[in-house]
CSV table of C-alpha atoms in Angstrom, one decimal:
chain,number,residue,atom,x,y,z
A,1,MET,CA,38.7,-33.2,-5.1
A,2,LYS,CA,39.0,-33.5,-9.3
A,3,VAL,CA,35.2,-31.7,-9.1
A,4,ALA,CA,35.9,-28.7,-7.3
A,5,ARG,CA,39.7,-27.4,-8.6
A,6,TRP,CA,38.5,-25.1,-11.1
A,7,VAL,CA,36.7,-23.3,-8.4
A,8,LEU,CA,39.4,-23.2,-6.5
A,9,ARG,CA,41.0,-21.2,-9.4
A,10,GLY,CA,41.3,-17.3,-9.6
A,11,ARG,CA,38.6,-15.9,-7.6
A,12,TRP,CA,39.0,-18.3,-4.5
A,13,ARG,CA,40.3,-17.4,-1.3
A,14,SER,CA,42.5,-20.2,1.0
A,15,ASN,CA,40.4,-20.3,4.3
A,16,ALA,CA,40.5,-22.9,6.5
A,17,LEU,CA,37.0,-23.4,7.5
A,18,LEU,CA,36.1,-23.4,4.2
A,19,LEU,CA,38.5,-25.9,2.9
A,20,PRO,CA,37.4,-29.1,0.8
A,21,ASP,CA,38.4,-32.8,2.3
A,22,ASN,CA,41.5,-33.8,1.6
A,23,ALA,CA,42.4,-36.4,-0.6
A,24,GLY,CA,38.9,-38.0,0.7
A,25,THR,CA,39.0,-37.3,4.2
A,26,VAL,CA,37.1,-35.6,6.3
A,27,ALA,CA,37.2,-31.5,6.1
A,28,CYS,CA,40.1,-29.5,8.4
A,29,ALA,CA,39.0,-28.9,11.8
A,30,PRO,CA,40.9,-25.4,13.7
A,31,SER,CA,43.0,-26.9,16.2
A,32,GLY,CA,41.5,-27.5,19.6
A,33,LEU,CA,37.9,-27.3,18.1
A,34,ARG,CA,35.3,-26.3,21.0
A,35,TRP,CA,32.4,-26.1,20.4
A,36,GLN,CA,31.8,-22.6,22.5
A,37,THR,CA,34.6,-21.5,20.6
A,38,ILE,CA,33.1,-21.6,17.3
A,39,LYS,CA,32.3,-18.0,15.4
A,40,TRP,CA,28.9,-18.5,13.6
A,41,VAL,CA,28.5,-15.1,12.3
A,42,LYS,CA,31.9,-16.0,10.0
A,43,LEU,CA,30.6,-19.4,9.5
A,44,ARG,CA,27.1,-18.0,8.4
A,45,ARG,CA,28.9,-15.1,6.5
A,46,GLN,CA,31.2,-17.8,4.4
A,47,VAL,CA,29.0,-19.9,3.3
A,48,ARG,CA,26.3,-17.2,2.9
A,49,LYS,CA,28.6,-16.2,-0.4
A,50,LEU,CA,28.9,-19.3,-1.3
A,51,GLN,CA,25.8,-20.2,-1.6
A,52,ALA,CA,25.4,-16.8,-3.3
A,53,ARG,CA,27.7,-18.1,-6.3
A,54,ILE,CA,24.9,-21.7,-6.3
A,55,VAL,CA,22.6,-18.6,-7.1
A,56,LYS,CA,24.2,-17.1,-9.9
A,57,ALA,CA,25.5,-20.3,-11.8
A,58,THR,CA,22.1,-21.7,-12.0
A,59,GLN,CA,20.8,-18.5,-12.7
A,60,ASP,CA,23.8,-18.5,-15.9
A,61,GLY,CA,22.7,-21.6,-16.6
A,62,LYS,CA,26.3,-23.4,-15.3
A,63,TYR,CA,24.9,-26.6,-13.9
A,64,GLY,CA,28.1,-28.4,-13.8
A,65,LYS,CA,29.1,-25.1,-12.3
A,66,VAL,CA,26.8,-25.7,-10.5
A,67,LYS,CA,27.6,-28.9,-8.2
A,68,ALA,CA,31.3,-28.1,-8.0
A,69,LEU,CA,30.1,-25.2,-5.8
A,70,GLN,CA,27.7,-27.7,-4.3
A,71,TRP,CA,30.4,-29.6,-3.5
A,72,LEU,CA,32.7,-27.6,-2.2
A,73,LEU,CA,30.4,-26.4,0.4
A,74,THR,CA,29.0,-30.3,1.1
A,75,HIS,CA,32.6,-30.5,1.9
A,76,SER,CA,33.4,-27.8,4.4
A,77,PHE,CA,34.0,-27.5,7.6
A,78,SER,CA,31.4,-24.2,7.2
A,79,GLY,CA,28.7,-26.1,6.3
A,80,LYS,CA,29.3,-29.6,8.5
A,81,ALA,CA,29.0,-26.9,12.0
A,82,LEU,CA,25.9,-25.1,10.7
A,83,ALA,CA,24.5,-28.2,10.3
A,84,VAL,CA,25.0,-29.7,13.1
A,85,LYS,CA,23.9,-26.6,15.0
A,86,ARG,CA,20.6,-26.9,13.4
A,87,VAL,CA,19.2,-30.5,14.4
A,88,THR,CA,20.8,-29.3,17.6
A,89,GLU,CA,18.8,-26.8,18.1
A,90,ASN,CA,16.2,-26.6,16.8
A,91,ASP,CA,12.6,-28.4,17.8
A,92,GLY,CA,13.5,-32.7,17.5
A,93,LYS,CA,16.8,-31.7,19.5
A,94,LYS,CA,16.2,-34.6,22.3
A,95,THR,CA,14.3,-37.4,19.7
A,96,PRO,CA,16.4,-40.0,18.5
A,97,GLY,CA,16.1,-41.8,16.4
A,98,VAL,CA,16.4,-45.4,16.1
A,99,ASP,CA,20.2,-45.3,17.2
A,100,ARG,CA,18.5,-44.1,20.6
A,101,ILE,CA,21.5,-41.4,19.8
A,102,ILE,CA,21.5,-37.5,20.7
A,103,TRP,CA,24.1,-34.8,20.6
A,104,ASN,CA,23.0,-32.8,23.5
A,105,THR,CA,27.0,-32.3,24.7
A,106,SER,CA,29.9,-30.0,23.0
A,107,THR,CA,31.7,-33.0,23.4
A,108,ALA,CA,29.3,-34.5,20.8
A,109,LYS,CA,28.6,-31.9,18.8
A,110,THR,CA,32.5,-31.3,18.1
A,111,LYS,CA,33.0,-34.8,16.8
A,112,ALA,CA,29.0,-35.0,14.8
A,113,ILE,CA,31.2,-31.7,13.0
A,114,VAL,CA,33.8,-34.6,12.0
A,115,SER,CA,31.7,-37.3,11.1
A,116,LEU,CA,29.7,-35.4,8.1
A,117,GLN,CA,31.0,-36.8,5.1
A,118,LYS,CA,30.2,-38.9,2.4
A,119,ARG,CA,32.8,-42.0,2.1
A,120,GLY,CA,31.1,-44.6,3.8
A,121,TYR,CA,28.1,-42.8,4.5
A,122,LYS,CA,25.3,-45.5,4.8
A,123,PRO,CA,22.3,-43.9,6.3
A,124,LEU,CA,20.5,-45.7,9.4
A,125,PRO,CA,16.2,-46.6,8.6
A,126,LEU,CA,14.0,-44.3,9.1
A,127,LEU,CA,11.6,-44.9,12.8
A,128,ARG,CA,7.8,-43.9,12.1
A,129,VAL,CA,5.2,-42.6,14.2
A,130,LEU,CA,1.4,-42.0,13.6
A,131,ILE,CA,-0.1,-38.7,14.0
A,132,PRO,CA,-3.2,-37.7,14.4
A,133,LYS,CA,-5.3,-36.0,11.3
A,134,LYS,CA,-8.5,-35.0,11.2
A,135,LYS,CA,-11.7,-37.1,10.7
A,136,ASP,CA,-9.3,-39.8,12.6
A,137,LYS,CA,-6.8,-40.5,10.2
A,138,THR,CA,-3.5,-40.2,11.0
A,139,ARG,CA,0.1,-39.5,9.5
A,140,PRO,CA,3.3,-41.4,8.9
A,141,ILE,CA,6.0,-39.3,10.6
A,142,GLY,CA,9.9,-40.1,9.8
A,143,ILE,CA,12.2,-39.6,12.9
A,144,LEU,CA,15.9,-39.9,11.0
A,145,ALA,CA,18.8,-40.8,13.2
A,146,MET,CA,20.7,-37.8,14.4
A,147,LYS,CA,24.2,-38.0,11.6
A,148,ASP,CA,20.9,-38.4,9.2
A,149,ARG,CA,19.1,-34.7,9.7
A,150,GLY,CA,23.0,-33.7,10.2
A,151,MET,CA,23.9,-34.7,6.4
A,152,GLN,CA,21.0,-33.6,4.6
A,153,ALA,CA,20.9,-30.1,7.3
A,154,LEU,CA,24.1,-30.1,5.3
A,155,TYR,CA,23.2,-30.8,1.7
A,156,LEU,CA,20.2,-28.9,2.1
A,157,LEU,CA,22.2,-25.8,2.8
A,158,ALA,CA,23.5,-26.8,-1.0
A,159,LEU,CA,20.4,-27.5,-2.6
A,160,GLU,CA,18.1,-24.7,-1.2
A,161,PRO,CA,20.1,-21.9,-3.3
A,162,VAL,CA,18.8,-23.7,-6.3
A,163,ALA,CA,15.4,-24.9,-5.5
A,164,GLU,CA,14.6,-20.8,-4.4
A,165,THR,CA,16.3,-19.5,-8.1
A,166,THR,CA,14.0,-22.6,-10.2
A,167,ALA,CA,11.6,-22.2,-8.4
A,168,ASP,CA,7.1,-21.3,-9.0
A,169,ARG,CA,6.9,-17.6,-8.4
A,170,ASN,CA,3.6,-17.8,-6.4
A,171,SER,CA,4.8,-21.1,-4.9
A,172,TYR,CA,4.8,-20.5,-0.5
A,173,GLY,CA,5.4,-23.7,1.5
A,174,PHE,CA,8.7,-24.2,3.4
A,175,ARG,CA,10.7,-21.6,1.4
A,176,PRO,CA,12.2,-19.0,3.3
A,177,GLU,CA,11.5,-15.8,4.1
A,178,ARG,CA,7.7,-16.9,2.3
A,179,SER,CA,4.5,-17.7,5.1
A,180,THR,CA,0.9,-18.5,4.4
A,181,ALA,CA,1.1,-15.0,4.9
A,182,ASP,CA,2.3,-14.2,1.5
A,183,ALA,CA,-0.3,-16.9,0.2
A,184,GLY,CA,-3.5,-15.4,1.0
A,185,ALA,CA,-2.2,-11.8,0.2
A,186,LYS,CA,-1.4,-13.3,-3.2
A,187,CYS,CA,-5.3,-14.9,-3.0
A,188,PHE,CA,-7.1,-11.6,-2.5
A,189,MET,CA,-5.1,-9.9,-5.3
A,190,CYS,CA,-6.7,-12.9,-6.9
A,191,LEU,CA,-9.7,-13.0,-6.4
A,192,ALA,CA,-10.2,-9.6,-5.1
A,193,GLY,CA,-12.7,-7.2,-7.6
A,194,LYS,CA,-15.3,-7.2,-9.9
A,195,ASN,CA,-13.2,-8.3,-13.1
A,196,ARG,CA,-10.8,-11.0,-11.0
A,197,ALA,CA,-11.7,-15.0,-11.3
A,198,GLU,CA,-15.3,-16.1,-9.7
A,199,TRP,CA,-14.1,-19.9,-10.1
A,200,VAL,CA,-11.8,-21.6,-8.2
A,201,LEU,CA,-10.2,-25.4,-8.8
A,202,GLU,CA,-9.2,-26.0,-5.0
A,203,ALA,CA,-6.2,-29.4,-5.3
A,204,ASP,CA,-5.2,-31.5,-3.4
A,205,ILE,CA,-2.2,-34.1,-3.7
A,206,THR,CA,-3.1,-38.0,-2.3
A,207,GLY,CA,-0.1,-38.2,-0.1
A,208,CYS,CA,2.3,-36.0,-1.6
A,209,PHE,CA,5.4,-36.5,-0.1
A,210,ASP,CA,4.7,-40.9,0.9
A,211,ASN,CA,4.2,-40.7,-3.2
A,212,ILE,CA,6.8,-39.0,-5.1
A,213,SER,CA,8.7,-41.1,-7.6
A,214,HIS,CA,12.4,-42.0,-6.2
A,215,ASP,CA,13.1,-42.2,-10.3
A,216,TRP,CA,11.8,-38.7,-11.7
A,217,MET,CA,13.5,-37.4,-7.8
A,218,THR,CA,16.9,-39.1,-9.0
A,219,ALA,CA,16.4,-37.8,-12.0
A,220,ASN,CA,15.3,-34.0,-11.5
A,221,ILE,CA,16.5,-32.7,-7.8
A,222,PRO,CA,20.6,-31.6,-8.7
A,223,THR,CA,21.9,-32.9,-5.4
A,224,ASP,CA,24.2,-35.9,-5.3
A,225,LYS,CA,22.6,-38.6,-6.6
A,226,THR,CA,23.9,-41.0,-4.4
A,227,VAL,CA,23.2,-39.5,-1.3
A,228,LEU,CA,19.9,-38.6,-2.0
A,229,GLN,CA,19.1,-42.3,-3.8
A,230,LYS,CA,20.0,-43.8,-0.4
A,231,TRP,CA,18.2,-41.6,2.1
A,232,LEU,CA,14.6,-42.4,-0.8
A,233,LYS,CA,16.3,-46.3,-0.2
A,234,ALA,CA,16.6,-46.4,3.9
A,235,GLY,CA,13.8,-48.1,4.6
A,236,PHE,CA,11.5,-47.5,7.9
A,237,VAL,CA,10.8,-49.1,11.3
A,238,TYR,CA,7.4,-49.4,12.5
A,239,GLN,CA,6.8,-51.5,15.4
A,240,HIS,CA,10.6,-52.9,15.3
A,241,LYS,CA,9.4,-54.2,12.2
A,242,LEU,CA,12.0,-53.1,8.6
A,243,PHE,CA,10.2,-51.8,6.1
A,244,PRO,CA,11.1,-50.5,2.7
A,245,THR,CA,10.6,-47.6,0.7
A,246,GLU,CA,9.7,-47.7,-3.3
A,247,ALA,CA,8.3,-44.1,-3.1
A,248,GLY,CA,8.5,-41.0,-1.4
A,249,THR,CA,10.2,-38.7,0.0
A,250,PRO,CA,9.9,-39.3,4.4
A,251,GLN,CA,7.5,-36.5,6.3
A,252,GLY,CA,9.7,-35.6,8.9
A,253,GLY,CA,13.4,-35.0,7.0
A,254,VAL,CA,15.5,-32.3,7.4
A,255,ILE,CA,15.7,-32.7,3.0
A,256,SER,CA,12.1,-33.3,2.6
A,257,PRO,CA,9.8,-30.1,2.2
A,258,ALA,CA,12.4,-29.2,-0.4
A,259,LEU,CA,12.5,-31.9,-2.3
A,260,ALA,CA,8.4,-31.8,-1.9
A,261,ASN,CA,8.3,-28.6,-3.3
A,262,MET,CA,10.8,-29.4,-5.6
A,263,THR,CA,9.1,-31.6,-7.6
A,264,LEU,CA,6.0,-29.5,-7.4
A,265,ASP,CA,7.5,-26.6,-9.6
A,266,GLY,CA,7.0,-25.9,-12.9
A,267,LEU,CA,3.0,-26.5,-12.4
A,268,GLU,CA,2.7,-22.5,-13.3
A,269,LYS,CA,5.0,-23.2,-16.4
A,270,ALA,CA,2.9,-26.4,-17.7
A,271,LEU,CA,0.1,-23.8,-17.2
A,272,ALA,CA,1.8,-21.0,-18.8
A,273,GLU,CA,2.6,-23.4,-21.7
A,274,ALA,CA,-0.4,-25.1,-22.0
A,275,PHE,CA,-2.0,-21.8,-22.7
A,276,PRO,CA,0.0,-19.1,-23.5
A,277,ARG,CA,-2.8,-16.3,-24.7
A,278,ALA,CA,-4.1,-16.8,-21.0
A,279,ALA,CA,-4.4,-13.2,-20.3
A,280,GLN,CA,-5.6,-12.0,-23.8
A,281,GLN,CA,-8.2,-14.9,-23.5
A,282,GLY,CA,-9.5,-13.2,-20.5
A,283,LEU,CA,-9.2,-16.6,-19.3
A,284,LYS,CA,-8.2,-14.9,-15.0
A,285,MET,CA,-5.9,-18.3,-14.7
A,286,ASN,CA,-3.3,-17.4,-11.3
A,287,MET,CA,-1.8,-20.1,-9.0
A,288,VAL,CA,-1.5,-20.2,-5.6
A,289,ARG,CA,0.6,-23.2,-4.2
A,290,TYR,CA,1.6,-24.0,-0.6
A,291,ALA,CA,3.4,-26.7,-0.4
A,292,ASP,CA,1.2,-29.7,-1.5
A,293,ASP,CA,-2.4,-27.1,-1.1
A,294,PHE,CA,-2.9,-25.4,-3.9
A,295,ILE,CA,-5.6,-23.4,-5.5
A,296,ILE,CA,-5.8,-22.0,-9.3
A,297,THR,CA,-8.3,-19.7,-10.1
A,298,GLY,CA,-10.1,-19.5,-13.9
A,299,ASN,CA,-13.0,-17.4,-16.0
A,300,SER,CA,-15.5,-21.0,-16.1
A,301,LYS,CA,-16.3,-23.8,-14.4
A,302,GLU,CA,-15.9,-25.1,-17.6
A,303,TRP,CA,-12.5,-24.1,-18.7
A,304,LEU,CA,-11.2,-25.5,-15.4
A,305,GLN,CA,-13.3,-29.2,-15.1
A,306,ASP,CA,-12.2,-29.5,-19.1
A,307,GLU,CA,-8.9,-27.4,-20.1
A,308,VAL,CA,-6.8,-27.0,-16.2
A,309,MET,CA,-7.3,-30.6,-14.7
A,310,PRO,CA,-6.1,-32.6,-18.0
A,311,VAL,CA,-3.2,-30.8,-17.6
A,312,LEU,CA,-2.7,-30.5,-14.1
A,313,VAL,CA,-3.5,-34.5,-13.5
A,314,ASN,CA,-0.8,-35.1,-16.0
A,315,PHE,CA,2.4,-32.9,-14.6
A,316,LEU,CA,1.3,-35.0,-11.2
A,317,ALA,CA,1.3,-38.2,-13.1
A,318,VAL,CA,5.2,-37.5,-14.3
A,319,ARG,CA,5.9,-37.7,-11.2
A,320,GLY,CA,4.2,-41.0,-9.8
A,321,LEU,CA,1.5,-38.5,-8.0
A,322,THR,CA,-2.2,-38.1,-7.9
A,323,LEU,CA,-5.3,-36.1,-6.9
A,324,SER,CA,-7.5,-36.4,-3.8
A,325,PRO,CA,-10.7,-36.8,-5.3
A,326,GLU,CA,-12.9,-36.1,-2.1
A,327,LYS,CA,-10.6,-32.8,-1.6
A,328,THR,CA,-10.4,-31.5,-4.9
A,329,LYS,CA,-13.1,-29.5,-6.4
A,330,ILE,CA,-14.4,-26.6,-8.5
A,331,THR,CA,-16.5,-23.7,-6.3
A,332,HIS,CA,-17.6,-20.3,-7.1
A,333,ILE,CA,-16.3,-17.5,-5.2
A,334,THR,CA,-19.9,-16.8,-4.0
A,335,GLU,CA,-19.9,-20.0,-1.7
A,336,GLY,CA,-16.3,-19.3,-0.7
A,337,PHE,CA,-13.7,-22.4,-0.2
A,338,ASP,CA,-11.2,-22.8,2.8
A,339,PHE,CA,-7.1,-22.7,2.3
A,340,LEU,CA,-4.8,-22.6,4.7
A,341,GLY,CA,-7.0,-22.3,7.6
A,342,TRP,CA,-8.9,-19.7,5.9
A,343,ASN,CA,-12.4,-18.5,4.5
A,344,MET,CA,-12.3,-17.2,1.1
A,345,ARG,CA,-15.8,-15.5,-0.1
A,346,LYS,CA,-17.6,-12.4,-1.9
A,347,TYR,CA,-19.9,-11.0,0.3
A,348,ASN,CA,-21.7,-8.9,-2.4
A,349,GLY,CA,-18.8,-8.2,-4.8
A,350,LYS,CA,-16.4,-7.8,-1.5
A,351,LEU,CA,-13.7,-10.4,-0.6
A,352,LEU,CA,-13.3,-11.3,2.7
A,353,ILE,CA,-11.0,-13.9,3.9
A,354,LYS,CA,-11.8,-15.2,7.2
A,355,PRO,CA,-10.6,-17.6,9.8
A,356,SER,CA,-12.4,-20.7,9.0
A,357,LYS,CA,-14.7,-22.6,10.7
A,358,ALA,CA,-13.0,-25.5,11.0
A,359,ASN,CA,-9.7,-23.8,12.2
A,360,ILE,CA,-11.5,-21.9,14.9
A,361,LYS,CA,-12.9,-25.0,16.3
A,362,ALA,CA,-9.7,-26.4,16.0
A,363,HIS,CA,-8.2,-23.0,18.3
A,364,LEU,CA,-11.0,-23.8,20.7
A,365,LYS,CA,-10.7,-27.1,20.8
A,366,LYS,CA,-6.5,-27.1,22.0
A,367,MET,CA,-7.9,-24.8,24.0
A,368,ARG,CA,-10.4,-26.6,26.0
A,369,GLU,CA,-7.8,-29.7,26.0
A,370,ILE,CA,-5.2,-27.4,28.2
A,371,ILE,CA,-7.5,-25.8,30.7
A,372,LYS,CA,-9.7,-29.5,31.7
A,373,GLY,CA,-6.1,-30.8,31.6
A,374,ASN,CA,-4.5,-28.8,34.2
A,375,LYS,CA,-7.7,-28.4,36.9
A,376,ALA,CA,-4.8,-28.2,39.5
A,377,MET,CA,-2.3,-26.2,37.6
A,378,LYS,CA,-2.3,-23.1,39.8
A,379,GLN,CA,-3.6,-19.6,37.7
A,380,GLU,CA,0.1,-17.9,36.7
A,381,SER,CA,1.2,-21.3,35.6
A,382,LEU,CA,-2.0,-22.1,33.6
A,383,ILE,CA,-1.7,-18.2,31.5
A,384,ARG,CA,1.7,-19.4,31.4
A,385,LEU,CA,0.3,-22.6,28.7
A,386,LEU,CA,-2.8,-20.9,27.1
A,387,ASN,CA,-0.9,-17.6,26.1
A,388,PRO,CA,1.7,-18.7,23.8
A,389,VAL,CA,-1.1,-20.2,21.8
A,390,LEU,CA,-3.6,-17.8,21.7
A,391,ARG,CA,-0.9,-15.4,20.8
A,392,GLY,CA,0.1,-17.8,17.8
A,393,TRP,CA,-3.5,-18.0,16.4
A,394,ALA,CA,-4.4,-14.7,17.1
A,395,ASN,CA,-0.1,-13.4,15.0
A,396,TYR,CA,-1.1,-16.4,12.0
A,397,HIS,CA,-4.8,-14.6,11.8
A,398,CYS,CA,-4.1,-10.8,12.2
A,399,HIS,CA,-3.4,-10.1,8.6
A,400,ILE,CA,-6.7,-11.0,7.7
A,401,VAL,CA,-10.8,-9.4,7.8
A,402,ALA,CA,-10.6,-11.6,12.0
A,403,LYS,CA,-12.2,-8.6,15.3
A,404,LYS,CA,-15.0,-10.4,15.2
A,405,THR,CA,-13.8,-13.5,15.6
A,406,PHE,CA,-10.9,-12.8,18.1
A,407,GLY,CA,-13.8,-11.3,20.0
A,408,TYR,CA,-15.6,-14.5,19.9
A,409,VAL,CA,-12.5,-16.9,20.8
A,410,ASP,CA,-12.4,-14.7,24.2
A,411,ALA,CA,-15.7,-14.9,25.1
A,412,GLN,CA,-15.6,-18.8,24.6
A,413,VAL,CA,-12.2,-19.2,26.7
A,414,TRP,CA,-13.4,-16.7,29.7
A,415,SER,CA,-16.9,-19.4,29.9
A,416,MET,CA,-13.8,-22.1,29.5
A,417,LEU,CA,-11.7,-20.6,32.6
A,418,TRP,CA,-14.8,-19.2,34.4
A,419,ARG,CA,-15.8,-23.4,34.8
A,420,TRP,CA,-12.2,-24.1,35.5
A,421,ALA,CA,-12.1,-21.5,38.5
A,422,THR,CA,-16.1,-22.1,40.2
A,423,ARG,CA,-14.8,-26.2,40.0
A,424,ARG,CA,-12.0,-25.6,41.8
A,425,HIS,CA,-14.3,-23.7,45.1
A,426,PRO,CA,-16.9,-25.6,44.7
A,427,ASN,CA,-18.2,-24.0,48.2
A,428,LYS,CA,-17.1,-20.4,47.4
A,429,GLY,CA,-19.9,-18.4,45.7
A,430,ALA,CA,-19.3,-16.3,42.2
A,431,ARG,CA,-18.4,-12.9,44.3
A,432,TRP,CA,-15.3,-14.9,45.8
A,433,VAL,CA,-14.2,-16.9,42.6
A,434,LYS,CA,-14.4,-13.4,40.8
A,435,ALA,CA,-12.5,-12.0,42.9
A,436,LYS,CA,-9.7,-14.2,43.3
A,437,TYR,CA,-8.8,-15.0,39.7
A,438,PHE,CA,-10.8,-12.6,38.2
A,439,LYS,CA,-9.2,-9.2,38.2
A,440,THR,CA,-10.4,-5.1,37.5
A,441,ARG,CA,-7.8,-3.5,35.2
A,442,GLY,CA,-8.8,-0.1,34.2
A,443,SER,CA,-12.6,0.0,32.4
A,444,ARG,CA,-12.0,-3.9,32.5
A,445,ASN,CA,-13.5,-6.2,34.9
A,446,TRP,CA,-13.0,-9.5,34.6
A,447,VAL,CA,-9.3,-9.8,33.6
A,448,PHE,CA,-7.9,-13.2,34.4
A,449,ALA,CA,-4.4,-12.7,36.3
A,450,ALA,CA,-2.4,-13.6,38.4
A,451,GLU,CA,1.0,-12.8,40.7
A,452,ASP,CA,4.0,-14.9,39.4
A,453,GLU,CA,6.4,-15.8,41.8
A,454,LYS,CA,9.1,-16.6,38.8
A,455,GLN,CA,8.9,-13.0,38.0
A,456,GLY,CA,9.2,-11.3,41.4
A,457,ARG,CA,5.4,-11.7,42.3
A,458,LYS,CA,4.9,-9.7,38.5
A,459,GLU,CA,1.6,-10.3,37.5
A,460,ILE,CA,0.7,-12.2,34.4
A,461,ARG,CA,-2.6,-11.5,32.5
A,462,LEU,CA,-4.5,-13.4,29.7
A,463,LEU,CA,-4.0,-12.5,26.6
A,464,LEU,CA,-6.8,-11.6,24.5
A,465,GLU,CA,-6.3,-12.3,21.4
A,466,SER,CA,-9.4,-9.2,20.6
A,467,ASP,CA,-6.0,-6.8,21.7
A,468,THR,CA,-4.0,-8.6,18.5
A,469,PRO,CA,-4.1,-5.3,15.7
A,470,ILE,CA,-5.0,-6.0,12.5
A,471,ARG,CA,-2.9,-5.3,9.3
A,472,ARG,CA,-2.6,-5.9,5.7
A,473,HIS,CA,0.8,-7.9,4.9
A,474,ILE,CA,2.7,-6.9,2.7
A,475,LYS,CA,3.4,-9.9,-0.2
A,476,ILE,CA,7.3,-10.8,-0.9
A,477,LYS,CA,8.0,-9.7,-4.6
A,478,ALA,CA,7.0,-13.3,-6.1
A,479,ASP,CA,11.2,-13.3,-7.8
A,480,ALA,CA,12.8,-12.4,-4.2
A,481,ASN,CA,15.4,-15.1,-3.6
A,482,PRO,CA,16.9,-14.7,0.4
A,483,PHE,CA,19.7,-16.6,-1.7
A,484,ASP,CA,21.1,-13.4,-3.7
A,485,GLN,CA,23.3,-10.8,-2.7
A,486,LYS,CA,21.0,-7.8,-4.7
A,487,TRP,CA,17.6,-8.7,-3.1
A,488,GLU,CA,19.4,-8.3,0.3
A,489,LYS,CA,18.6,-5.0,1.2
A,490,TYR,CA,15.0,-5.6,0.4
A,491,PHE,CA,14.8,-8.7,2.9
A,492,VAL,CA,16.5,-5.9,5.6
A,493,ALA,CA,13.7,-4.2,5.2
A,494,ARG,CA,11.4,-6.3,5.8
A,495,ARG,CA,13.2,-7.7,8.5
A,496,VAL,CA,12.9,-4.2,10.0
A,497,ASN,CA,9.3,-3.3,8.6
A,498,LYS,CA,7.9,-6.6,11.1
A,499,ARG,CA,10.0,-6.1,14.0
A,500,GLN,CA,8.8,-2.3,14.2
A,501,ASN,CA,5.1,-4.0,13.4
A,502,SER,CA,5.3,-6.3,16.1
A,503,SER,CA,6.7,-3.8,18.5
A,504,LYS,CA,3.4,-2.1,18.4
A,505,GLY,CA,0.6,-4.8,18.7
A,506,GLN,CA,3.2,-5.7,21.9
A,507,ASN,CA,2.6,-1.5,23.7
């Protein structure tokens, strides 16, 4: 209570939903609380106000006040309720941790709000699962127990405003209101044009999440040190055996992306300090980072190799990280390079960003697996499975030079569906198969469509990626902070513009 007493003085108005713990007990919840009656809009507004104050304190360098405001937020009913809501409504809500417990009822969720308290808290080990990667490799994912997810979501509410305020200007991964499209737009700005950089250092960190130094995080991440150390040292269970965690932050943790981002933040500053006259000397230095994948541009291969690389290696070494030798290389822009699923290359002096061959191959493989794995499925059910995959991939690439690729994918998917249809009726001719599965709609003669019984026999059609309009993405302003109230109108305008463009694409 002493930590936050001075925060409450003067400007603070008493509010039962945001009162801190009383004498170390759990945050006061309204009497007769029911999950269905919680006023979420009011809670979000209260938390946003407190996050805005954290941003202001961070900008002013008042880190004692930041700590006090974080304490107030992590001990508030509003913060705890929103944390429980987040972890019980995301994609992993039905996946239990080592304790096999999930919060899937209103009563369990209400009790969970009260259970989120620091006193006596001890996180459980993570349940480790290996998921496949490229080239027959695997990636470890840690599944947290529900209470640990809730605690991490709660402390993330207090940490994220600081992370956004201190983040690198050109870091785009795992940050609110930022996306790969912003990273791609920044790459275009750095590389397009005659006088732009021609050499690119493609950097990739070896096992970033698994190797970050615990000592560095404990000393530099502005959150509760005791709770953070408990998470980092919780260990993991794999094949019914308990293993300790000596380094890294687990992939799959709610707060892990923010911790990894804050570990790598400062790289732009390190480069600026190492090369303070980069612009005047024509070094053409730019950095674009998405999570642990990033590029650095320069005017020559020798400068990137001999001067930039040592700065980069030293920066990472302090944090317990190293570059991946097989993925880190220096490339000329006319040869092109892959970044975030795109290939960026100059053709006769013109920069074109296209879907990478590896990304196209992976997309078609996924489509093929869905179609082959559902040979006996009804046509309308298959369309419902395929459309979200097609729409998601097309929307990801709709900001780049992808129209020709969309047509190629449509042709490949048509071939897969034709084989799917003819296999179901080996004794029927091609005309009969076409009439049953492929309709004529307007000027198109091969529309894969069927009547959807779930929608009152309304026709459902397979989406064509080539129908997706290509629109240039407007990059987010580098200094924009979604937790800073002075940027509120800016983000509202961006969301409105995004919705309008999305609705135009559906018409």
